[in-house]
Amino acid sequence: MGGSRSGQNYDEKSDYDVYVYCTSHISEKTRTDILKKYCDTMEISNHYWEYEDNCTLKNGVDIDIIYRNSDDFYREVSDVVEKYQAHNGYTTCMWHNLMNCKIIYDKNGKLSQAKKRFDVPYPDVLKENIIKRNMNLLCDTLPSYSHQIEKAVARNDRISVIHRTTAFLESYFDVIFAINSITHFGEKRLIELCMKYCSVLPYNFEDNLNQLFNDLPLCTDTVNNDIKIILSELKKVLIQHRKQFK
């Protein structure tokens, strides 16, 4: 069991995320026969993100059963933890998912072995790779998100502003978690989790983000100014981080 229900960061609106690590396909009939005993609503074999069955239990709580090829999943985690490959945001999410899941059933002990294998200190090389890649996406290249947001604001293209700001925040939080050597929690309640678990945060971290959110609907230069302030405070934190890192 993964997601917020596997730890302490959940509420009454949280669903259950159940991960089934497979070496071969489980038939739809087998899954349906099992799930209909416990669920009022079932959508079998959705492919919108991962391969999953999305259901609602008889008590009204949603449950997502996600089926993963175990070899592919471990390879993906290895690429990050052991080969230090950074992504465009959410780099360490799958690593976090593995290390924080609760094992319900593990016949051959393979999931336990994987948790042990990847239970290592946060690699410094990975940290620097995440910071470098995502800072380039944030502001340090011609196609950076901040530059794209400026152009979208100039066009009064609100959809593009929202789209690029979302991508901006994905890379922003990837950098924040990397600086703190903390694996990425995922999409939900990120400000709250950063305030709770990150010892190093930019000045006025929460206030600056909330100001951006308040200004987004206006689609004016105030959005660009908010982005500049957020980046300026992040760069100050990075300067201190690199001094300590050296």
XYZ file of C-alpha atoms in Angstrom:
246
model
C 0.000 0.000 0.000
C 1.392 3.373 -1.020
C 0.341 7.003 -1.162
C -0.734 9.035 1.832
C -2.647 6.119 3.398
C 0.622 4.241 3.874
C 1.876 6.905 6.281
C 0.537 9.687 8.481
C -0.129 12.346 5.842
C -3.704 11.490 4.966
C -7.217 12.719 5.722
C -10.789 11.519 5.221
C -10.626 12.450 1.520
C -7.538 10.322 0.860
C -7.995 7.223 -1.253
C -6.144 3.917 -1.040
C -3.295 3.283 -3.471
C -2.540 -0.420 -3.781
C 0.429 -1.400 -5.941
C 0.608 -4.890 -7.372
C 4.069 -5.779 -8.669
C 3.641 -8.371 -11.397
C 5.854 -10.554 -13.519
C 2.923 -11.427 -15.804
C -0.529 -10.103 -16.663
C -3.492 -10.746 -14.338
C -6.696 -11.281 -16.318
C -9.506 -8.748 -16.122
C -11.957 -11.493 -15.138
C -9.842 -12.545 -12.150
C -9.533 -8.962 -10.957
C -13.223 -8.198 -11.491
C -14.300 -11.328 -9.591
C -12.192 -10.257 -6.620
C -13.071 -6.581 -6.630
C -16.841 -6.932 -7.001
C -16.962 -8.494 -3.536
C -15.704 -5.254 -1.990
C -16.532 -2.442 -4.405
C -19.724 -0.653 -5.478
C -18.098 1.008 -8.487
C -15.366 -0.448 -10.692
C -13.472 0.840 -13.709
C -11.231 -1.987 -14.847
C -8.038 -1.514 -16.888
C -7.799 2.263 -17.029
C -4.684 3.454 -18.862
C -4.717 7.201 -18.232
C -1.543 7.147 -16.137
C -0.376 3.705 -15.120
C -2.256 0.450 -15.764
C -4.868 0.363 -13.019
C -8.322 -0.501 -11.724
C -10.101 2.515 -10.200
C -12.871 1.608 -7.765
C -14.983 2.798 -4.864
C -15.230 0.535 -1.842
C -18.586 -0.248 -0.281
C -17.770 2.184 2.532
C -17.475 5.008 -0.017
C -13.667 5.331 -0.020
C -11.926 5.282 -3.393
C -9.261 2.689 -4.075
C -6.792 2.593 -6.952
C -5.101 -0.713 -7.739
C -2.020 -0.059 -9.860
C -0.323 -2.933 -11.689
C 3.382 -2.568 -12.345
C 5.903 -4.734 -14.080
C 8.348 -5.290 -11.257
C 11.489 -5.396 -13.424
C 10.575 -2.163 -15.211
C 9.793 -0.413 -11.935
C 13.025 -1.415 -10.223
C 14.948 -0.351 -13.321
C 13.286 3.060 -13.211
C 14.183 3.520 -9.543
C 17.728 2.345 -10.251
C 18.131 4.934 -13.002
C 17.486 7.624 -10.411
C 19.114 6.254 -7.254
C 22.088 4.399 -8.722
C 22.624 6.161 -12.059
C 21.673 9.635 -10.824
C 19.331 10.502 -13.696
C 17.286 13.656 -13.088
C 13.824 14.284 -14.554
C 11.771 17.363 -15.346
C 10.221 17.495 -11.889
C 9.132 14.600 -9.663
C 12.551 12.928 -10.027
C 12.487 10.934 -6.803
C 8.739 10.197 -6.595
C 9.015 6.499 -7.447
C 11.919 6.090 -5.024
C 9.768 7.728 -2.337
C 6.839 5.509 -3.289
C 8.926 2.367 -2.887
C 10.646 3.320 0.342
C 7.438 4.490 2.063
C 5.035 1.779 0.967
C 3.657 -0.762 3.415
C 4.180 -4.316 2.254
C 0.935 -6.273 2.557
C 2.014 -9.468 0.801
C 5.421 -10.432 -0.567
C 5.536 -14.156 -1.273
C 9.129 -14.320 -2.527
C 10.493 -11.350 -0.586
C 11.374 -9.455 -3.760
C 9.754 -6.192 -2.707
C 11.507 -6.367 0.657
C 14.789 -6.934 -1.166
C 14.145 -3.905 -3.367
C 13.378 -1.713 -0.361
C 16.631 -2.849 1.226
C 18.607 -2.283 -1.978
C 17.416 1.289 -2.373
C 17.529 2.195 1.324
C 20.597 4.386 0.842
C 21.541 7.967 1.686
C 20.436 10.562 -0.821
C 23.283 10.620 -3.413
C 25.087 13.951 -3.718
C 25.519 13.465 -7.472
C 21.773 12.947 -7.886
C 21.099 16.066 -5.842
C 23.323 18.189 -8.048
C 21.908 16.686 -11.249
C 18.348 17.472 -10.147
C 19.280 21.026 -9.231
C 21.167 21.650 -12.471
C 18.495 20.220 -14.781
C 15.555 21.848 -13.077
C 17.190 25.231 -12.554
C 17.863 25.275 -16.296
C 14.175 24.593 -16.836
C 13.164 27.263 -14.341
C 15.206 30.193 -15.572
C 18.669 29.499 -16.975
C 17.944 28.617 -20.633
C 16.127 30.175 -23.573
C 13.190 27.731 -23.380
C 12.929 28.101 -19.584
C 9.505 28.169 -17.973
C 9.941 31.696 -16.641
C 10.695 32.950 -20.155
C 7.696 31.088 -21.558
C 5.459 32.554 -18.840
C 6.624 36.073 -19.762
C 5.655 35.515 -23.387
C 2.311 33.995 -22.418
C 1.516 36.965 -20.160
C 2.417 39.369 -22.983
C -0.074 37.549 -25.217
C -2.691 37.456 -22.433
C -2.775 33.697 -23.034
C -4.213 32.566 -19.712
C -4.251 28.867 -20.529
C -0.576 28.950 -21.465
C 0.267 30.924 -18.313
C -1.397 28.297 -16.128
C 0.150 25.422 -18.085
C 3.684 26.786 -17.913
C 3.311 27.848 -14.271
C 2.327 24.290 -13.383
C 5.488 23.012 -15.078
C 7.478 25.734 -13.312
C 6.207 24.534 -9.939
C 7.048 20.905 -10.771
C 10.705 21.816 -11.262
C 10.664 24.273 -8.348
C 9.600 21.639 -5.849
C 12.042 19.120 -7.322
C 14.846 21.556 -6.484
C 13.459 22.206 -2.999
C 13.341 18.503 -2.141
C 16.799 17.913 -3.622
C 18.352 20.714 -1.564
C 16.898 19.078 1.541
C 17.911 15.541 0.463
C 14.284 14.472 0.765
C 12.511 12.227 -1.696
C 9.571 13.792 -3.533
C 6.153 13.177 -1.929
C 4.124 13.551 -5.139
C 1.485 16.050 -6.266
C -0.599 16.778 -3.188
C -0.201 19.210 -0.265
C 3.344 20.159 -1.252
C 3.483 23.464 0.605
C 2.269 21.811 3.793
C 4.769 18.945 3.463
C 7.657 21.288 2.706
C 6.837 23.378 5.769
C 6.751 20.231 7.863
C 9.769 18.296 6.590
C 12.196 20.678 4.844
C 14.734 22.384 7.067
C 15.896 24.659 4.234
C 13.318 26.797 2.440
C 13.464 30.091 0.529
C 12.581 33.246 2.441
C 8.809 33.855 2.514
C 8.355 30.472 0.835
C 4.635 30.094 1.511
C 3.719 33.771 1.166
C 5.495 34.124 -2.171
C 3.714 31.098 -3.605
C 0.333 32.268 -2.348
C 0.944 35.671 -3.927
C 1.597 33.939 -7.254
C -1.609 31.940 -6.936
C -3.588 35.102 -6.160
C -2.160 36.916 -9.184
C -2.449 34.105 -11.728
C -6.060 34.887 -12.729
C -5.051 38.478 -13.543
C -2.549 37.395 -16.214
C -0.551 40.628 -15.860
C 3.077 41.519 -15.206
C 2.441 40.897 -11.501
C 2.749 37.189 -12.359
C 6.183 37.771 -13.877
C 7.200 39.753 -10.816
C 6.012 36.951 -8.520
C 8.058 34.433 -10.525
C 11.140 36.661 -10.299
C 10.804 36.938 -6.509
C 10.364 33.163 -6.119
C 13.437 32.506 -8.281
C 15.499 35.146 -6.492
C 14.832 33.594 -3.087
C 15.500 30.104 -4.449
C 18.851 31.210 -5.865
C 19.836 32.650 -2.486
C 19.161 29.273 -0.896
C 21.193 27.554 -3.627
C 24.176 29.814 -2.990
C 24.182 28.774 0.668
C 23.663 25.143 -0.289
C 26.643 25.132 -2.645
C 28.857 26.751 -0.016
C 27.986 23.936 2.387
C 28.275 21.312 -0.347
C 31.843 22.388 -1.142
